[in-house]
Amino acid sequence: MQECRLMDESPQILYRNYRNLKLDIATESGNFEFNCEFVCPSHSSFRKTEEYYHPDPPISRLFVIETGCAEVTMDGVCTKLEKGDIAFLPAGHPFQTVYHPGLICKAEHVHLHDGLGFALGPELPGLQKIWKPELFAALIAAFHTQPEFAAHPLIV
């Protein structure tokens, strides 16, 4: 039987300074500030099946599947991710992952919040799978040829 690793992430991670992209949005009812802080990359390759459970993720994630496949279960829905997929996993939604041998996943851990620091994520729908071959190619190229933070504007 495969061991599932419990990932206990402290909300203290949110109280540090990270590279940030800020977007000011003007609407008829007022202004809104959107922030995307880049907490850390997690670029991983898997030689064997590994399973993880995140019971209370304080940060959002963006998975870019370079090769192989993974399954993510969030809000009771299991989604298979394969080469070319981009997936957004919002904060505040518990999730479980199964990473299969041969998977190369370029993940970015991000903290999305408003101008007051309130996290954006718990009120968002669960996992969002994105199929945009042009964006996928641009992200993979940036991950392989640029400094770690070069992909950040593409993500936002």
PDB file of C-alpha atoms in Angstrom:
ATOM      1  CA  MET A   1       0.000   0.000   0.000  1.00  0.00           C
ATOM      2  CA  GLN A   2       1.289   3.459  -0.956  1.00  0.00           C
ATOM      3  CA  GLU A   3       2.138   5.777   1.934  1.00  0.00           C
ATOM      4  CA  CYS A   4       0.413   9.165   1.815  1.00  0.00           C
ATOM      5  CA  ARG A   5       2.514  11.982   3.264  1.00  0.00           C
ATOM      6  CA  LEU A   6       0.690  14.617   5.285  1.00  0.00           C
ATOM      7  CA  MET A   7       1.852  18.120   4.385  1.00  0.00           C
ATOM      8  CA  ASP A   8       1.265  20.406   7.355  1.00  0.00           C
ATOM      9  CA  GLU A   9       1.832  23.922   6.055  1.00  0.00           C
ATOM     10  CA  SER A  10       2.064  26.743   8.551  1.00  0.00           C
ATOM     11  CA  PRO A  11       0.162  29.948   7.774  1.00  0.00           C
ATOM     12  CA  GLN A  12       3.299  31.723   9.051  1.00  0.00           C
ATOM     13  CA  ILE A  13       4.613  31.327   5.508  1.00  0.00           C
ATOM     14  CA  LEU A  14       2.303  34.214   4.549  1.00  0.00           C
ATOM     15  CA  TYR A  15       4.040  36.728   6.815  1.00  0.00           C
ATOM     16  CA  ARG A  16       7.305  36.992   4.937  1.00  0.00           C
ATOM     17  CA  ASN A  17       8.246  39.296   2.089  1.00  0.00           C
ATOM     18  CA  TYR A  18       8.274  37.709  -1.354  1.00  0.00           C
ATOM     19  CA  ARG A  19       8.639  38.869  -4.923  1.00  0.00           C
ATOM     20  CA  ASN A  20       5.270  40.484  -5.691  1.00  0.00           C
ATOM     21  CA  LEU A  21       3.335  41.548  -8.759  1.00  0.00           C
ATOM     22  CA  LYS A  22       0.599  44.072  -8.022  1.00  0.00           C
ATOM     23  CA  LEU A  23      -2.343  44.963 -10.221  1.00  0.00           C
ATOM     24  CA  ASP A  24      -4.598  47.939  -9.481  1.00  0.00           C
ATOM     25  CA  ILE A  25      -8.092  47.489 -10.878  1.00  0.00           C
ATOM     26  CA  ALA A  26     -10.473  50.442 -11.193  1.00  0.00           C
ATOM     27  CA  THR A  27     -14.199  49.692 -11.272  1.00  0.00           C
ATOM     28  CA  GLU A  28     -17.343  51.808 -11.157  1.00  0.00           C
ATOM     29  CA  SER A  29     -17.760  50.974  -7.468  1.00  0.00           C
ATOM     30  CA  GLY A  30     -14.149  51.658  -6.495  1.00  0.00           C
ATOM     31  CA  ASN A  31     -10.612  50.412  -6.786  1.00  0.00           C
ATOM     32  CA  PHE A  32      -9.278  46.950  -6.027  1.00  0.00           C
ATOM     33  CA  GLU A  33      -5.692  45.861  -5.496  1.00  0.00           C
ATOM     34  CA  PHE A  34      -4.701  42.336  -6.567  1.00  0.00           C
ATOM     35  CA  ASN A  35      -1.362  40.939  -5.394  1.00  0.00           C
ATOM     36  CA  CYS A  36       0.434  37.792  -6.480  1.00  0.00           C
ATOM     37  CA  GLU A  37       3.401  36.946  -4.257  1.00  0.00           C
ATOM     38  CA  PHE A  38       5.723  34.220  -5.479  1.00  0.00           C
ATOM     39  CA  VAL A  39       6.488  32.150  -2.394  1.00  0.00           C
ATOM     40  CA  CYS A  40       8.679  29.468  -3.959  1.00  0.00           C
ATOM     41  CA  PRO A  41       9.033  27.151  -6.921  1.00  0.00           C
ATOM     42  CA  SER A  42       8.757  23.405  -6.524  1.00  0.00           C
ATOM     43  CA  HIS A  43      10.139  21.860  -9.687  1.00  0.00           C
ATOM     44  CA  SER A  44      10.053  18.104  -9.168  1.00  0.00           C
ATOM     45  CA  SER A  45      10.589  14.875 -11.052  1.00  0.00           C
ATOM     46  CA  PHE A  46       9.328  11.530  -9.781  1.00  0.00           C
ATOM     47  CA  ARG A  47      10.921   8.095 -10.186  1.00  0.00           C
ATOM     48  CA  LYS A  48       8.237   6.296  -8.175  1.00  0.00           C
ATOM     49  CA  THR A  49       4.611   6.881  -7.233  1.00  0.00           C
ATOM     50  CA  GLU A  50       4.299   9.387  -4.390  1.00  0.00           C
ATOM     51  CA  GLU A  51       1.150  10.565  -2.651  1.00  0.00           C
ATOM     52  CA  TYR A  52       0.643  13.721  -0.565  1.00  0.00           C
ATOM     53  CA  TYR A  53      -2.265  15.211   1.370  1.00  0.00           C
ATOM     54  CA  HIS A  54      -2.540  18.957   2.046  1.00  0.00           C
ATOM     55  CA  PRO A  55      -5.331  19.405   4.657  1.00  0.00           C
ATOM     56  CA  ASP A  56      -5.233  23.212   4.899  1.00  0.00           C
ATOM     57  CA  PRO A  57      -3.088  24.856   2.199  1.00  0.00           C
ATOM     58  CA  PRO A  58      -2.495  28.550   3.017  1.00  0.00           C
ATOM     59  CA  ILE A  59      -1.102  29.245  -0.467  1.00  0.00           C
ATOM     60  CA  SER A  60      -2.257  28.587  -4.013  1.00  0.00           C
ATOM     61  CA  ARG A  61      -0.340  26.526  -6.527  1.00  0.00           C
ATOM     62  CA  LEU A  62       0.119  26.499 -10.254  1.00  0.00           C
ATOM     63  CA  PHE A  63       1.120  23.119 -11.697  1.00  0.00           C
ATOM     64  CA  VAL A  64       2.694  22.940 -15.155  1.00  0.00           C
ATOM     65  CA  ILE A  65       2.990  19.308 -16.277  1.00  0.00           C
ATOM     66  CA  GLU A  66       6.095  18.986 -18.450  1.00  0.00           C
ATOM     67  CA  THR A  67       5.932  15.179 -18.855  1.00  0.00           C
ATOM     68  CA  GLY A  68       4.102  12.262 -17.262  1.00  0.00           C
ATOM     69  CA  CYS A  69       0.906  12.465 -15.254  1.00  0.00           C
ATOM     70  CA  ALA A  70      -0.526  13.156 -11.824  1.00  0.00           C
ATOM     71  CA  GLU A  71      -3.925  13.033 -10.187  1.00  0.00           C
ATOM     72  CA  VAL A  72      -5.219  15.776  -7.925  1.00  0.00           C
ATOM     73  CA  THR A  73      -8.324  15.312  -5.797  1.00  0.00           C
ATOM     74  CA  MET A  74      -9.862  18.568  -4.585  1.00  0.00           C
ATOM     75  CA  ASP A  75     -13.407  19.178  -3.366  1.00  0.00           C
ATOM     76  CA  GLY A  76     -14.238  15.518  -4.018  1.00  0.00           C
ATOM     77  CA  VAL A  77     -13.266  15.683  -7.696  1.00  0.00           C
ATOM     78  CA  CYS A  78     -10.273  13.735  -9.048  1.00  0.00           C
ATOM     79  CA  THR A  79      -8.586  15.440 -12.006  1.00  0.00           C
ATOM     80  CA  LYS A  80      -5.913  13.774 -14.118  1.00  0.00           C
ATOM     81  CA  LEU A  81      -3.140  16.108 -15.240  1.00  0.00           C
ATOM     82  CA  GLU A  82      -0.980  15.174 -18.220  1.00  0.00           C
ATOM     83  CA  LYS A  83       1.767  16.689 -20.360  1.00  0.00           C
ATOM     84  CA  GLY A  84       0.798  20.173 -21.490  1.00  0.00           C
ATOM     85  CA  ASP A  85      -1.729  20.769 -18.718  1.00  0.00           C
ATOM     86  CA  ILE A  86      -1.634  23.793 -16.462  1.00  0.00           C
ATOM     87  CA  ALA A  87      -3.671  23.610 -13.261  1.00  0.00           C
ATOM     88  CA  PHE A  88      -4.497  26.242 -10.661  1.00  0.00           C
ATOM     89  CA  LEU A  89      -5.122  24.965  -7.121  1.00  0.00           C
ATOM     90  CA  PRO A  90      -6.558  27.768  -4.960  1.00  0.00           C
ATOM     91  CA  ALA A  91      -5.589  28.203  -1.309  1.00  0.00           C
ATOM     92  CA  GLY A  92      -8.005  27.033   1.351  1.00  0.00           C
ATOM     93  CA  HIS A  93      -9.087  23.900  -0.526  1.00  0.00           C
ATOM     94  CA  PRO A  94      -7.699  20.648   0.947  1.00  0.00           C
ATOM     95  CA  PHE A  95      -6.265  18.401  -1.750  1.00  0.00           C
ATOM     96  CA  GLN A  96      -4.503  15.113  -2.324  1.00  0.00           C
ATOM     97  CA  THR A  97      -1.985  14.399  -5.075  1.00  0.00           C
ATOM     98  CA  VAL A  98      -0.697  11.209  -6.625  1.00  0.00           C
ATOM     99  CA  TYR A  99       2.472  11.736  -8.647  1.00  0.00           C
ATOM    100  CA  HIS A 100       3.357   8.912 -11.058  1.00  0.00           C
ATOM    101  CA  PRO A 101       6.819   7.739 -12.209  1.00  0.00           C
ATOM    102  CA  GLY A 102       8.134   9.852 -15.083  1.00  0.00           C
ATOM    103  CA  LEU A 103       6.276  12.995 -13.979  1.00  0.00           C
ATOM    104  CA  ILE A 104       8.110  16.301 -14.272  1.00  0.00           C
ATOM    105  CA  CYS A 105       6.002  19.024 -12.674  1.00  0.00           C
ATOM    106  CA  LYS A 106       6.979  22.670 -12.534  1.00  0.00           C
ATOM    107  CA  ALA A 107       4.920  24.016  -9.630  1.00  0.00           C
ATOM    108  CA  GLU A 108       4.830  27.570  -8.386  1.00  0.00           C
ATOM    109  CA  HIS A 109       3.574  28.342  -4.890  1.00  0.00           C
ATOM    110  CA  VAL A 110       1.812  31.708  -4.869  1.00  0.00           C
ATOM    111  CA  HIS A 111      -0.036  33.817  -2.320  1.00  0.00           C
ATOM    112  CA  LEU A 112      -2.907  35.696  -3.955  1.00  0.00           C
ATOM    113  CA  HIS A 113      -4.403  38.473  -1.836  1.00  0.00           C
ATOM    114  CA  ASP A 114      -6.106  41.835  -1.922  1.00  0.00           C
ATOM    115  CA  GLY A 115      -4.592  45.141  -0.829  1.00  0.00           C
ATOM    116  CA  LEU A 116      -5.467  44.466   2.816  1.00  0.00           C
ATOM    117  CA  GLY A 117      -3.709  41.103   2.781  1.00  0.00           C
ATOM    118  CA  PHE A 118      -6.839  38.936   2.724  1.00  0.00           C
ATOM    119  CA  ALA A 119      -6.196  35.717   0.822  1.00  0.00           C
ATOM    120  CA  LEU A 120      -8.014  35.036  -2.412  1.00  0.00           C
ATOM    121  CA  GLY A 121      -8.641  31.340  -2.792  1.00  0.00           C
ATOM    122  CA  PRO A 122     -11.137  29.868  -0.342  1.00  0.00           C
ATOM    123  CA  GLU A 123     -14.062  31.518  -2.151  1.00  0.00           C
ATOM    124  CA  LEU A 124     -12.815  30.415  -5.584  1.00  0.00           C
ATOM    125  CA  PRO A 125     -14.039  27.207  -7.216  1.00  0.00           C
ATOM    126  CA  GLY A 126     -11.723  24.196  -6.868  1.00  0.00           C
ATOM    127  CA  LEU A 127      -9.000  23.089  -9.253  1.00  0.00           C
ATOM    128  CA  GLN A 128      -9.032  24.878 -12.597  1.00  0.00           C
ATOM    129  CA  LYS A 129      -7.414  23.020 -15.484  1.00  0.00           C
ATOM    130  CA  ILE A 130      -6.099  25.212 -18.278  1.00  0.00           C
ATOM    131  CA  TRP A 131      -5.243  24.046 -21.790  1.00  0.00           C
ATOM    132  CA  LYS A 132      -3.262  26.819 -23.493  1.00  0.00           C
ATOM    133  CA  PRO A 133      -0.414  25.339 -25.574  1.00  0.00           C
ATOM    134  CA  GLU A 134       1.154  28.774 -26.210  1.00  0.00           C
ATOM    135  CA  LEU A 135       1.255  29.621 -22.494  1.00  0.00           C
ATOM    136  CA  PHE A 136       2.552  26.131 -21.654  1.00  0.00           C
ATOM    137  CA  ALA A 137       5.403  26.495 -24.183  1.00  0.00           C
ATOM    138  CA  ALA A 138       6.281  29.984 -22.903  1.00  0.00           C
ATOM    139  CA  LEU A 139       6.316  28.825 -19.264  1.00  0.00           C
ATOM    140  CA  ILE A 140       8.464  25.758 -19.983  1.00  0.00           C
ATOM    141  CA  ALA A 141      10.906  27.890 -22.002  1.00  0.00           C
ATOM    142  CA  ALA A 142      11.120  30.435 -19.164  1.00  0.00           C
ATOM    143  CA  PHE A 143      11.625  27.713 -16.541  1.00  0.00           C
ATOM    144  CA  HIS A 144      14.497  26.195 -18.537  1.00  0.00           C
ATOM    145  CA  THR A 145      16.301  29.298 -19.803  1.00  0.00           C
ATOM    146  CA  GLN A 146      15.612  32.204 -17.451  1.00  0.00           C
ATOM    147  CA  PRO A 147      16.172  33.024 -13.791  1.00  0.00           C
ATOM    148  CA  GLU A 148      13.630  31.489 -11.432  1.00  0.00           C
ATOM    149  CA  PHE A 149      11.388  34.576 -11.361  1.00  0.00           C
ATOM    150  CA  ALA A 150      11.248  35.157 -15.149  1.00  0.00           C
ATOM    151  CA  ALA A 151       8.056  33.090 -15.479  1.00  0.00           C
ATOM    152  CA  HIS A 152       6.169  35.154 -12.898  1.00  0.00           C
ATOM    153  CA  PRO A 153       4.665  37.747 -15.301  1.00  0.00           C
ATOM    154  CA  LEU A 154       3.474  34.886 -17.536  1.00  0.00           C
ATOM    155  CA  ILE A 155       1.724  33.272 -14.579  1.00  0.00           C
ATOM    156  CA  VAL A 156      -0.254  36.370 -13.670  1.00  0.00           C
TER     157      VAL A 156
END
